[in-house]
Amino acid sequence: MEKFGFFISKGRQINYDSNDRSIAEYIYEREPSFRRCIECGGCSATCTTGSMTKFSLRELHILIKRGENDKVMESLKKCMLCGKCILVCPRGVNTRNIVVLAKQAFQKSAAYAI
Amino acid sequence: MSKHVVVIGGGVAGLEAAGRLSREGLDVSLLEKDSITGGHLNRWFKLFPDRRDSSEVKDYLEGLTHANNVKLFTNVTIEKLNRDKDHFSVLTNDGKELIADAVVVATGFDLFKSSRKEEYGYGIYDNVITSADLEDMFRKGEITAADGTVPKKIGIVHCVGSRDEKAGNLYCSKLCCVTAVKQAIEIREHYPESTLFCFYMDMRMGGAYYEEMYREAQEVWSVNFIRGKVSEASETIDKKVVIKVEDTLAGRPLKMTLDLLILMAGMEMSEGGIKLAGLAGLKTGDNRFFEATDHHFGSNKSNVEGLFYAGTCTSPMNITETISHARAAVSEVVDYLKNS
Amino acid sequence: MQFDPFVIPFNIGLNFILLYTVIRCVVWFRGLSRADKLRMQRGFFGTPFAQSLREIFLESLLHRKILKTNFRLGYMHMSLAFGWFLLIFFGTIEADVFGTRHLNAPYRAIFFRFFNPEHGRMGFESVYGFLMDLILAFVLSGLFLAIIKRFYSRIVGMKKTTRLKPSDKVALTALWLIFPSRLLAESFTCGAYGTGSFLTGTLGSWLASFLPAQQLAYPFWWLYSLSLGTFFILLPVTRYMHIPTELFLIFMRNSGIKTGDKTGSYSEVEVFSCSSCGICIDTCQLNTSAGITNIQSAYLMKAIRNNSNVAEIAHNCLMCGRCDQVCPVGIELSPIRMIQRRAGENDIAYKNTYKDYFRTRQITASEKPDISPVYNFLPEVNPDKADVLYFAGCMTHLTPSIKNSMVRILEASGLNYKFIDEDGGACCGRPLMLAGQDREARELINYNSQLIWKSGAQTLVTSCPICYKVFRESYYLDVEVLHHSQFIKNLIDEDIVKLNFLRKRVVYHTPCDLGRGSGVYNEPKEVLTHISRLEKSKFEDDKSLCCGGSLANMKIGSQKRSLIARDAAAELTRTSPDILATACPLCKKTFSSATTTRVADIAELVAEALIVSSVKRSTNKKIFSAKELAAIS
Ligand code: SF4
Ligand code: SF4
Ligand code: SF4
Ligand code: SF4
Ligand code: SF4
């Protein structure tokens, strides 16, 4: 990578040109209902984990979709797979499979090797 | 001898269609399942966006039918509806058989039964009511919590039974957002000390002067709008309602204790309509409403020749649209009878 | 003339398969744990051995269980297995009694007619010949059905038949050829010599009337021997390996060996014992309602045998346990599926040392990287002391009518109870377990156990069968764990609550995890009988359906679920009951959107039936609202 002689701070924008959306693609392919999410927050409102710690499935969805993947994996682990979110989601998103697939995608992807 | 048209359903669409058909010189029978006509208008108090009294619209509609000698049959339901060659035979529950040259179906909509969204606790918690229950309160002139006290903190849940795969309704009911805004303003007018919260997924204010009402609700009436789907409600010992929602714009879960929770029940195909579809072999869509032959230029036409649709039995509509749709049905009937 | 080269293929095949089976069994035996080895040794000299013989006769030969489920299919299996057995059995006697020598090599019995063409002209000999023809006809009738089943599975009463791999196809062809070629070989020989009974004799003389029977007989004897030999040699690499394996399985099971939670010899023997009968496919609602036809247990067994990656299959299952219940071989299908779920995708070691002939699938106990705790955010809680704990469970929080009803019932009981997850709590851990994530589940289990232990309670009541199952099986608690239906049953038995009769016609749906999963069938029904007119459905007890909502399946979406729910609800409400009752919040929620019949949990109905005076009995506990207090004073 080219280095300039001065420091460029990472922009605050979501860099849609360079962000890595492979995780999202991995999920889309295996769980198409991921595309149906409208970010209503029903899942995160009812969430067992979300009531005890900072964790929002809705937020994770949008971060993955935008390729803002840093720290997502750490968060995903907190899900208890309890299934409440599936029961409230108005769009019939198969939320738990998304959590599992996202974890899988991160594990498989060399870029996020832990 | 003038031709005979049977109109099924005495709500907004049915009244408008019956009155207009009669005015065209046709012999019209109007069948209504209740003891009075007017349908949902009887329950609603004030209408959006101009906040006029619903009785004014009802008076206009009923005046139209009375002035034109529509034959009205109340407390009737349909037991059979057949088409033989060029006329229809309509059999009612009281054993009457009506022979008609054309039929207009105006069976309207039912409000979504909010108890089906069990997590909101309608029918379980005392202080969870529906938009229709609230209109009843407006009519009576007093808005109270279950114990008779004045509610101070009031929440309104949008999209109850609409846009919800779990409720089996994928569509948007189109009018509940504006109803929520209207009702929020009315409550604030009634109780200036109350605080109002609308919990929405999207604000769909697509109608003349709807968006303006939304602005008014914010500016003049300080109604709060929070973007997030309420996931569930629970009850405290003193019968207050606690809701859980994610404030999606703040990105944080939010918990709120309310004195009253109002559910914006959506519109569904009426049970009577579903029964009629079975009796007469009428096509219904995935959304269970009647399926017209063409969405663009045949929205009144059914798959049975000589049978036409008017109003919300085909999709959610506001009153303006319902009346226009009923008038369009009238012109379809007249055309049809001229050519047959 | 006591030997002919055509018997060679048969001899090779037979010796091979006998030797192979012995070696295979030894390998499996050696793979057992010490305790299981001991069990088998003890079993060999005890009653298990006799039991096994009986079971082998009833199940492997007569196929009693299949006969019960599906007569035509059972007949097909029975006529092939039992018929073949009889042919060998009576054939051996025939060769011993009527042959030139006693104690013959097996081939002399199998090819008896070739070596004794003149046999069976009169007297006892002809009666015996008649018997042998009858048995052959019996086998052929089964074969006829089998061939039809392959092409038109509906005729044998099956909706789906299993798919085949190439080696299976060759073996299948060989199997199909065995009996027709025997029929023709014997018929030609009989035709040439004017012997044979009603089948071989009649067919033989007819054939001989226009064909050179003497010359044609020989090639068919070759065909007969070749098809037998081919079948035996291919047997280990095809699904027909189930024939010898099942015998070993029956003995292992009778010795008291269980599947356990890791792969081992026993689970492998189970996998190889699957006869691909397809009964599990027909029972699975993912097939019948949702049209998913590649994940059923028959396919899972096949995929494991073939060393394919089974993760996708293993996870796409409701874990309803319906197939476990019907499998005629008695394979513990759910535990095997759980093993595969735990194994995940990456941990499979392929040991194809002897290629397909020695397929084994030992999952190496790969050291999972030690992970630091993931749920360390769980708050430290010090619960109040109580005698009875009520744990509603995650799902119940979305069905407030169940939660409220339970609170009313608990209040009415006057017991000193505590609602531990009133404001929400940690998950019970079972969903994680079902996803194969035992380590994570263990963290939640430890957390909840602490909570329960700290409360000092003696009884733990839960409304959710999912929680109930995991509390009972995977928690180490010294409290009595009750599902609310059992708890209510106790309250009624001990006269602690009084209930009205509701005058409603009720059909009860047994939830999977409560019924097949935990064996609780009667208590809910007894409670319902107490308060309503309980009617029977076609799906009682272990035959109950799955509502489709199961948390065990993470792969199917809401549309497929609602297909299952609608079909199941339609079946259950066929008699138009007033209420479809269940005992699970998830079943309730799933069914509610699938039927217009009222769906209610047992707790709700009991709360409705509560007689008010019994509520009054516990006034010392009741918290009055301001209005009620005013009314009293
Ligand atoms: S399954 Fe995970 S994300 Fe969904 S509600 Fe439970 S803890 Fe939250
Ligand atoms: S509830 Fe469903 S639609 Fe709403 S944010 Fe969660 S996943 Fe998306
Ligand atoms: S109009 Fe508004 S409240 Fe009604 S269904 Fe549409 S988005 Fe929801
Ligand atoms: S698993 Fe059992 S029921 Fe299924 S095909 Fe195999 S033997 Fe038959
Ligand atoms: S457990 Fe149930 S869903 Fe799974 S394969 Fe067996 S019958 Fe089908």
PDB file of C-alpha atoms in Angstrom, chain C residues 286-475:
ATOM      1  CA  LEU C 286     -40.510 -31.889   7.308  1.00  0.00           C
ATOM      2  CA  ASN C 287     -41.240 -34.267   4.454  1.00  0.00           C
ATOM      3  CA  THR C 288     -45.001 -34.552   4.633  1.00  0.00           C
ATOM      4  CA  SER C 289     -45.800 -30.903   5.338  1.00  0.00           C
ATOM      5  CA  ALA C 290     -42.789 -28.855   4.311  1.00  0.00           C
ATOM      6  CA  GLY C 291     -41.601 -30.899   1.348  1.00  0.00           C
ATOM      7  CA  ILE C 292     -38.014 -31.232   2.582  1.00  0.00           C
ATOM      8  CA  THR C 293     -36.884 -34.671   1.467  1.00  0.00           C
ATOM      9  CA  ASN C 294     -33.173 -34.974   2.058  1.00  0.00           C
ATOM     10  CA  ILE C 295     -32.595 -34.653   5.768  1.00  0.00           C
ATOM     11  CA  GLN C 296     -34.569 -37.503   7.306  1.00  0.00           C
ATOM     12  CA  SER C 297     -32.841 -40.058   9.477  1.00  0.00           C
ATOM     13  CA  ALA C 298     -32.529 -42.588   6.669  1.00  0.00           C
ATOM     14  CA  TYR C 299     -30.501 -39.990   4.760  1.00  0.00           C
ATOM     15  CA  LEU C 300     -28.492 -39.053   7.806  1.00  0.00           C
ATOM     16  CA  MET C 301     -27.563 -42.705   8.372  1.00  0.00           C
ATOM     17  CA  LYS C 302     -26.640 -43.048   4.735  1.00  0.00           C
ATOM     18  CA  ALA C 303     -24.550 -39.889   4.723  1.00  0.00           C
ATOM     19  CA  ILE C 304     -22.683 -41.009   7.831  1.00  0.00           C
ATOM     20  CA  ARG C 305     -22.033 -44.421   6.281  1.00  0.00           C
ATOM     21  CA  ASN C 306     -20.733 -42.704   3.189  1.00  0.00           C
ATOM     22  CA  ASN C 307     -18.520 -40.358   5.155  1.00  0.00           C
ATOM     23  CA  SER C 308     -20.145 -37.278   3.684  1.00  0.00           C
ATOM     24  CA  ASN C 309     -20.268 -33.957   5.466  1.00  0.00           C
ATOM     25  CA  VAL C 310     -23.497 -34.234   7.380  1.00  0.00           C
ATOM     26  CA  ALA C 311     -23.579 -30.893   9.194  1.00  0.00           C
ATOM     27  CA  GLU C 312     -26.344 -29.494   7.022  1.00  0.00           C
ATOM     28  CA  ILE C 313     -28.489 -32.612   7.356  1.00  0.00           C
ATOM     29  CA  ALA C 314     -27.844 -32.927  11.061  1.00  0.00           C
ATOM     30  CA  HIS C 315     -29.017 -29.390  11.788  1.00  0.00           C
ATOM     31  CA  ASN C 316     -32.066 -29.358   9.557  1.00  0.00           C
ATOM     32  CA  CYS C 317     -34.296 -31.358  11.862  1.00  0.00           C
ATOM     33  CA  LEU C 318     -36.944 -30.472  14.416  1.00  0.00           C
ATOM     34  CA  MET C 319     -35.628 -33.098  16.843  1.00  0.00           C
ATOM     35  CA  CYS C 320     -39.240 -34.044  17.341  1.00  0.00           C
ATOM     36  CA  GLY C 321     -38.269 -37.646  17.926  1.00  0.00           C
ATOM     37  CA  ARG C 322     -41.064 -39.036  15.799  1.00  0.00           C
ATOM     38  CA  CYS C 323     -38.644 -41.073  13.724  1.00  0.00           C
ATOM     39  CA  ASP C 324     -36.959 -42.567  16.816  1.00  0.00           C
ATOM     40  CA  GLN C 325     -40.372 -43.795  17.794  1.00  0.00           C
ATOM     41  CA  VAL C 326     -41.113 -45.614  14.568  1.00  0.00           C
ATOM     42  CA  CYS C 327     -37.719 -46.916  13.483  1.00  0.00           C
ATOM     43  CA  PRO C 328     -38.284 -50.681  13.336  1.00  0.00           C
ATOM     44  CA  VAL C 329     -34.605 -51.360  13.948  1.00  0.00           C
ATOM     45  CA  GLY C 330     -34.755 -49.327  17.130  1.00  0.00           C
ATOM     46  CA  ILE C 331     -31.880 -47.023  16.235  1.00  0.00           C
ATOM     47  CA  GLU C 332     -31.515 -44.126  18.661  1.00  0.00           C
ATOM     48  CA  LEU C 333     -31.761 -41.565  15.915  1.00  0.00           C
ATOM     49  CA  SER C 334     -31.868 -38.335  17.929  1.00  0.00           C
ATOM     50  CA  PRO C 335     -28.758 -39.102  19.988  1.00  0.00           C
ATOM     51  CA  ILE C 336     -26.916 -39.938  16.787  1.00  0.00           C
ATOM     52  CA  ARG C 337     -28.017 -36.660  15.266  1.00  0.00           C
ATOM     53  CA  MET C 338     -26.908 -34.803  18.381  1.00  0.00           C
ATOM     54  CA  ILE C 339     -23.463 -36.406  18.086  1.00  0.00           C
ATOM     55  CA  GLN C 340     -23.196 -35.054  14.565  1.00  0.00           C
ATOM     56  CA  ARG C 341     -24.351 -31.622  15.657  1.00  0.00           C
ATOM     57  CA  ARG C 342     -21.727 -31.471  18.353  1.00  0.00           C
ATOM     58  CA  ALA C 343     -19.072 -32.612  15.940  1.00  0.00           C
ATOM     59  CA  GLY C 344     -19.673 -29.561  13.793  1.00  0.00           C
ATOM     60  CA  GLU C 345     -18.215 -29.278  10.344  1.00  0.00           C
ATOM     61  CA  ASN C 346     -14.514 -29.496  10.833  1.00  0.00           C
ATOM     62  CA  ASP C 347     -13.853 -32.287  13.215  1.00  0.00           C
ATOM     63  CA  ILE C 348     -14.495 -35.265  11.020  1.00  0.00           C
ATOM     64  CA  ALA C 349     -11.523 -37.544  10.504  1.00  0.00           C
ATOM     65  CA  TYR C 350     -11.825 -39.786   7.509  1.00  0.00           C
ATOM     66  CA  LYS C 351     -10.361 -43.194   8.153  1.00  0.00           C
ATOM     67  CA  ASN C 352     -10.742 -45.014   4.867  1.00  0.00           C
ATOM     68  CA  THR C 353      -7.951 -47.451   5.531  1.00  0.00           C
ATOM     69  CA  TYR C 354      -9.497 -50.432   3.811  1.00  0.00           C
ATOM     70  CA  LYS C 355     -11.438 -48.228   1.488  1.00  0.00           C
ATOM     71  CA  ASP C 356     -15.101 -48.809   1.649  1.00  0.00           C
ATOM     72  CA  TYR C 357     -14.813 -52.243   3.159  1.00  0.00           C
ATOM     73  CA  PHE C 358     -13.664 -50.871   6.431  1.00  0.00           C
ATOM     74  CA  ARG C 359     -15.543 -47.654   6.731  1.00  0.00           C
ATOM     75  CA  THR C 360     -15.421 -46.231  10.165  1.00  0.00           C
ATOM     76  CA  ARG C 361     -16.155 -42.809  11.325  1.00  0.00           C
ATOM     77  CA  GLN C 362     -14.517 -42.132  14.603  1.00  0.00           C
ATOM     78  CA  ILE C 363     -14.776 -38.505  15.390  1.00  0.00           C
ATOM     79  CA  THR C 364     -11.485 -37.553  16.865  1.00  0.00           C
ATOM     80  CA  ALA C 365     -11.893 -35.786  20.134  1.00  0.00           C
ATOM     81  CA  SER C 366     -10.287 -32.713  18.687  1.00  0.00           C
ATOM     82  CA  GLU C 367      -9.124 -30.357  21.346  1.00  0.00           C
ATOM     83  CA  LYS C 368     -11.440 -27.430  20.936  1.00  0.00           C
ATOM     84  CA  PRO C 369      -9.473 -24.287  21.543  1.00  0.00           C
ATOM     85  CA  ASP C 370     -10.170 -23.313  25.066  1.00  0.00           C
ATOM     86  CA  ILE C 371     -12.404 -20.320  24.972  1.00  0.00           C
ATOM     87  CA  SER C 372     -12.784 -17.828  27.722  1.00  0.00           C
ATOM     88  CA  PRO C 373     -16.279 -17.544  29.173  1.00  0.00           C
ATOM     89  CA  VAL C 374     -18.667 -15.737  26.855  1.00  0.00           C
ATOM     90  CA  TYR C 375     -21.507 -14.993  29.230  1.00  0.00           C
ATOM     91  CA  ASN C 376     -19.502 -13.263  31.915  1.00  0.00           C
ATOM     92  CA  PHE C 377     -21.947 -10.363  31.730  1.00  0.00           C
ATOM     93  CA  LEU C 378     -24.561 -12.374  33.590  1.00  0.00           C
ATOM     94  CA  PRO C 379     -25.399 -10.428  36.727  1.00  0.00           C
ATOM     95  CA  GLU C 380     -24.759 -11.784  40.188  1.00  0.00           C
ATOM     96  CA  VAL C 381     -28.160 -12.346  41.754  1.00  0.00           C
ATOM     97  CA  ASN C 382     -29.130 -13.193  45.304  1.00  0.00           C
ATOM     98  CA  PRO C 383     -32.643 -14.528  45.154  1.00  0.00           C
ATOM     99  CA  ASP C 384     -35.027 -14.511  48.102  1.00  0.00           C
ATOM    100  CA  LYS C 385     -35.508 -17.797  49.897  1.00  0.00           C
ATOM    101  CA  ALA C 386     -38.560 -19.718  48.772  1.00  0.00           C
ATOM    102  CA  ASP C 387     -39.970 -23.250  48.818  1.00  0.00           C
ATOM    103  CA  VAL C 388     -41.163 -23.286  45.259  1.00  0.00           C
ATOM    104  CA  LEU C 389     -39.415 -21.608  42.371  1.00  0.00           C
ATOM    105  CA  TYR C 390     -41.264 -20.713  39.229  1.00  0.00           C
ATOM    106  CA  PHE C 391     -39.128 -20.423  36.101  1.00  0.00           C
ATOM    107  CA  ALA C 392     -41.300 -19.265  33.225  1.00  0.00           C
ATOM    108  CA  GLY C 393     -38.622 -19.511  30.550  1.00  0.00           C
ATOM    109  CA  CYS C 394     -37.825 -17.205  27.635  1.00  0.00           C
ATOM    110  CA  MET C 395     -40.715 -18.349  25.451  1.00  0.00           C
ATOM    111  CA  THR C 396     -43.293 -17.930  28.195  1.00  0.00           C
ATOM    112  CA  HIS C 397     -42.487 -14.236  28.381  1.00  0.00           C
ATOM    113  CA  LEU C 398     -44.003 -13.900  24.947  1.00  0.00           C
ATOM    114  CA  THR C 399     -47.185 -15.671  26.015  1.00  0.00           C
ATOM    115  CA  PRO C 400     -48.261 -13.525  28.969  1.00  0.00           C
ATOM    116  CA  SER C 401     -51.523 -15.446  29.355  1.00  0.00           C
ATOM    117  CA  ILE C 402     -49.577 -18.522  30.445  1.00  0.00           C
ATOM    118  CA  LYS C 403     -47.352 -16.486  32.731  1.00  0.00           C
ATOM    119  CA  ASN C 404     -50.298 -14.711  34.350  1.00  0.00           C
ATOM    120  CA  SER C 405     -52.253 -17.915  34.742  1.00  0.00           C
ATOM    121  CA  MET C 406     -49.352 -19.559  36.505  1.00  0.00           C
ATOM    122  CA  VAL C 407     -49.049 -16.622  38.859  1.00  0.00           C
ATOM    123  CA  ARG C 408     -52.759 -16.915  39.682  1.00  0.00           C
ATOM    124  CA  ILE C 409     -52.460 -20.638  40.284  1.00  0.00           C
ATOM    125  CA  LEU C 410     -49.376 -20.198  42.457  1.00  0.00           C
ATOM    126  CA  GLU C 411     -51.141 -17.480  44.431  1.00  0.00           C
ATOM    127  CA  ALA C 412     -54.146 -19.731  44.887  1.00  0.00           C
ATOM    128  CA  SER C 413     -51.952 -22.563  46.113  1.00  0.00           C
ATOM    129  CA  GLY C 414     -50.847 -20.448  49.059  1.00  0.00           C
ATOM    130  CA  LEU C 415     -47.343 -21.837  48.704  1.00  0.00           C
ATOM    131  CA  ASN C 416     -44.280 -19.800  49.428  1.00  0.00           C
ATOM    132  CA  TYR C 417     -43.099 -19.289  45.887  1.00  0.00           C
ATOM    133  CA  LYS C 418     -40.760 -17.045  43.965  1.00  0.00           C
ATOM    134  CA  PHE C 419     -41.006 -16.144  40.289  1.00  0.00           C
ATOM    135  CA  ILE C 420     -37.299 -16.177  39.490  1.00  0.00           C
ATOM    136  CA  ASP C 421     -37.287 -14.926  35.950  1.00  0.00           C
ATOM    137  CA  GLU C 422     -40.099 -12.436  36.370  1.00  0.00           C
ATOM    138  CA  ASP C 423     -37.991  -9.678  34.873  1.00  0.00           C
ATOM    139  CA  GLY C 424     -36.294 -12.018  32.453  1.00  0.00           C
ATOM    140  CA  GLY C 425     -33.384 -14.320  33.139  1.00  0.00           C
ATOM    141  CA  ALA C 426     -30.711 -16.288  31.391  1.00  0.00           C
ATOM    142  CA  CYS C 427     -31.731 -18.919  28.901  1.00  0.00           C
ATOM    143  CA  CYS C 428     -31.929 -22.501  30.203  1.00  0.00           C
ATOM    144  CA  GLY C 429     -29.187 -23.613  27.820  1.00  0.00           C
ATOM    145  CA  ARG C 430     -31.070 -26.199  25.822  1.00  0.00           C
ATOM    146  CA  PRO C 431     -31.183 -24.175  22.587  1.00  0.00           C
ATOM    147  CA  LEU C 432     -27.390 -23.960  22.696  1.00  0.00           C
ATOM    148  CA  MET C 433     -27.144 -27.675  23.383  1.00  0.00           C
ATOM    149  CA  LEU C 434     -29.401 -28.411  20.466  1.00  0.00           C
ATOM    150  CA  ALA C 435     -27.084 -26.348  18.322  1.00  0.00           C
ATOM    151  CA  GLY C 436     -24.244 -28.562  19.479  1.00  0.00           C
ATOM    152  CA  GLN C 437     -22.664 -25.875  21.644  1.00  0.00           C
ATOM    153  CA  ASP C 438     -22.359 -27.768  24.871  1.00  0.00           C
ATOM    154  CA  ARG C 439     -19.577 -25.725  26.355  1.00  0.00           C
ATOM    155  CA  GLU C 440     -21.510 -22.486  26.067  1.00  0.00           C
ATOM    156  CA  ALA C 441     -24.627 -24.187  27.344  1.00  0.00           C
ATOM    157  CA  ARG C 442     -22.731 -25.396  30.380  1.00  0.00           C
ATOM    158  CA  GLU C 443     -22.001 -21.790  31.328  1.00  0.00           C
ATOM    159  CA  LEU C 444     -25.688 -20.944  31.426  1.00  0.00           C
ATOM    160  CA  ILE C 445     -26.464 -24.162  33.255  1.00  0.00           C
ATOM    161  CA  ASN C 446     -23.938 -23.313  35.954  1.00  0.00           C
ATOM    162  CA  TYR C 447     -25.315 -19.811  36.274  1.00  0.00           C
ATOM    163  CA  ASN C 448     -28.925 -20.939  36.631  1.00  0.00           C
ATOM    164  CA  SER C 449     -27.958 -23.788  38.952  1.00  0.00           C
ATOM    165  CA  GLN C 450     -26.333 -21.325  41.332  1.00  0.00           C
ATOM    166  CA  LEU C 451     -29.453 -19.218  41.335  1.00  0.00           C
ATOM    167  CA  ILE C 452     -31.681 -22.175  42.092  1.00  0.00           C
ATOM    168  CA  TRP C 453     -29.337 -23.481  44.709  1.00  0.00           C
ATOM    169  CA  LYS C 454     -29.116 -20.094  46.467  1.00  0.00           C
ATOM    170  CA  SER C 455     -32.889 -19.851  46.769  1.00  0.00           C
ATOM    171  CA  GLY C 456     -32.964 -22.992  48.901  1.00  0.00           C
ATOM    172  CA  ALA C 457     -36.094 -24.212  47.127  1.00  0.00           C
ATOM    173  CA  GLN C 458     -37.210 -27.841  47.085  1.00  0.00           C
ATOM    174  CA  THR C 459     -39.333 -27.600  43.979  1.00  0.00           C
ATOM    175  CA  LEU C 460     -38.682 -26.001  40.632  1.00  0.00           C
ATOM    176  CA  VAL C 461     -41.691 -25.466  38.386  1.00  0.00           C
ATOM    177  CA  THR C 462     -41.341 -24.455  34.762  1.00  0.00           C
ATOM    178  CA  SER C 463     -43.862 -23.715  32.045  1.00  0.00           C
ATOM    179  CA  CYS C 464     -41.617 -24.616  29.179  1.00  0.00           C
ATOM    180  CA  PRO C 465     -40.955 -28.239  28.166  1.00  0.00           C
ATOM    181  CA  ILE C 466     -37.667 -27.145  26.612  1.00  0.00           C
ATOM    182  CA  CYS C 467     -36.449 -25.885  29.988  1.00  0.00           C
ATOM    183  CA  TYR C 468     -38.000 -28.876  31.736  1.00  0.00           C
ATOM    184  CA  LYS C 469     -36.026 -31.355  29.691  1.00  0.00           C
ATOM    185  CA  VAL C 470     -32.702 -29.652  30.236  1.00  0.00           C
ATOM    186  CA  PHE C 471     -33.342 -29.072  33.954  1.00  0.00           C
ATOM    187  CA  ARG C 472     -33.970 -32.765  34.378  1.00  0.00           C
ATOM    188  CA  GLU C 473     -31.253 -34.112  32.164  1.00  0.00           C
ATOM    189  CA  SER C 474     -28.362 -31.735  32.266  1.00  0.00           C
ATOM    190  CA  TYR C 475     -28.600 -29.825  35.528  1.00  0.00           C
TER     191      TYR C 475
END
